[in-house]
XYZ file of C-alpha atoms in Angstrom:
114
model
C 13.612 -30.704 -27.771
C 14.488 -30.418 -31.454
C 12.093 -29.210 -34.098
C 10.698 -32.124 -36.086
C 9.013 -32.409 -39.465
C 6.070 -34.498 -40.574
C 3.787 -34.884 -43.572
C 0.417 -33.366 -42.785
C -1.193 -36.597 -43.987
C 0.262 -38.475 -41.001
C -1.876 -38.690 -37.879
C -1.113 -36.192 -35.125
C 0.376 -37.474 -31.868
C 0.922 -35.771 -28.526
C 4.700 -35.700 -29.084
C 4.168 -33.346 -32.060
C 3.600 -30.483 -29.655
C 2.860 -27.202 -31.424
C 1.998 -28.017 -35.055
C 2.714 -25.474 -37.801
C 1.746 -25.929 -41.439
C 4.522 -24.281 -43.455
C 3.190 -24.720 -47.000
C 1.980 -21.746 -49.009
C -0.872 -23.796 -50.509
C -3.427 -25.706 -48.475
C -2.790 -29.483 -48.846
C -5.167 -31.472 -51.014
C -7.633 -33.706 -49.251
C -7.174 -32.137 -45.806
C -10.166 -30.429 -44.221
C -9.283 -27.302 -42.281
C -11.577 -28.356 -39.448
C -9.712 -31.637 -38.925
C -6.152 -30.606 -39.801
C -4.981 -30.472 -36.164
C -2.723 -27.490 -36.775
C -1.999 -24.711 -34.326
C -0.810 -22.241 -36.947
C -0.653 -21.934 -40.726
C 2.498 -19.916 -41.408
C 2.320 -19.886 -45.204
C 4.516 -16.797 -45.492
C 7.596 -18.822 -44.460
C 7.246 -21.102 -47.493
C 9.388 -20.558 -50.597
C 8.134 -17.965 -53.044
C 5.872 -19.302 -55.803
C 8.654 -18.658 -58.322
C 11.230 -20.633 -56.333
C 8.791 -23.456 -55.612
C 7.878 -23.733 -59.298
C 11.526 -23.646 -60.385
C 12.572 -26.304 -57.849
C 9.639 -28.661 -58.498
C 11.138 -31.103 -55.930
C 13.914 -32.043 -58.331
C 16.701 -33.647 -56.239
C 19.289 -32.399 -58.749
C 18.292 -28.798 -57.900
C 18.321 -29.394 -54.101
C 21.671 -27.717 -53.361
C 20.835 -24.612 -55.371
C 17.299 -24.517 -53.954
C 18.686 -24.437 -50.406
C 20.926 -21.469 -51.214
C 18.122 -19.535 -52.902
C 15.651 -20.312 -50.128
C 18.080 -19.185 -47.420
C 18.398 -15.866 -49.265
C 14.617 -15.509 -49.259
C 14.479 -16.244 -45.538
C 16.960 -13.482 -44.622
C 14.393 -10.698 -45.036
C 11.299 -12.726 -44.218
C 9.415 -11.667 -41.046
C 7.706 -15.073 -40.965
C 11.128 -16.707 -40.567
C 11.812 -14.537 -37.515
C 8.388 -15.465 -36.130
C 9.089 -19.159 -36.667
C 12.403 -18.909 -34.822
C 10.626 -17.260 -31.895
C 7.964 -19.967 -31.829
C 10.638 -22.652 -31.828
C 12.118 -21.068 -28.713
C 8.748 -20.856 -26.966
C 7.611 -24.469 -27.332
C 9.114 -27.636 -25.876
C 7.999 -29.583 -28.928
C 7.352 -28.121 -32.363
C 6.497 -29.950 -35.576
C 6.653 -28.416 -39.036
C 3.987 -29.861 -41.308
C 4.355 -30.151 -45.069
C 2.512 -31.894 -47.902
C 5.344 -32.762 -50.311
C 5.716 -36.431 -51.225
C 9.511 -36.150 -51.247
C 10.429 -36.251 -47.570
C 14.142 -35.570 -48.148
C 14.051 -32.656 -50.594
C 11.614 -30.038 -49.338
C 11.711 -26.738 -47.495
C 10.656 -28.319 -44.170
C 13.926 -30.283 -44.092
C 15.945 -27.090 -44.445
C 13.846 -25.112 -41.954
C 14.144 -27.832 -39.300
C 17.896 -28.060 -39.836
C 18.285 -24.291 -39.451
C 16.074 -24.179 -36.362
C 17.907 -27.090 -34.725
C 21.336 -25.424 -35.025
């Protein structure tokens, strides 16, 4: 089953399977006790510098993807995420960004689903 993505503000469903929050910062308005996450893998998120530079600007999306892939190459959390994707029948990457087309979860899911 492919890796899927979902905003953390959406209600969890059984089809989500193993749920991983992949944001470096904890999402606003979400209580940790009720987040329904299996793992918070914040280390796989873009560096603070890259996240600040990108600022979810669609015009920077292509360059952001290239820079983020470079960050992932030497990131142990990326290797851990790939292993988790192979261990679970269903895996959902959770993110908080409002822009559902231009965020790191989109790129991570695409790379994991290759």
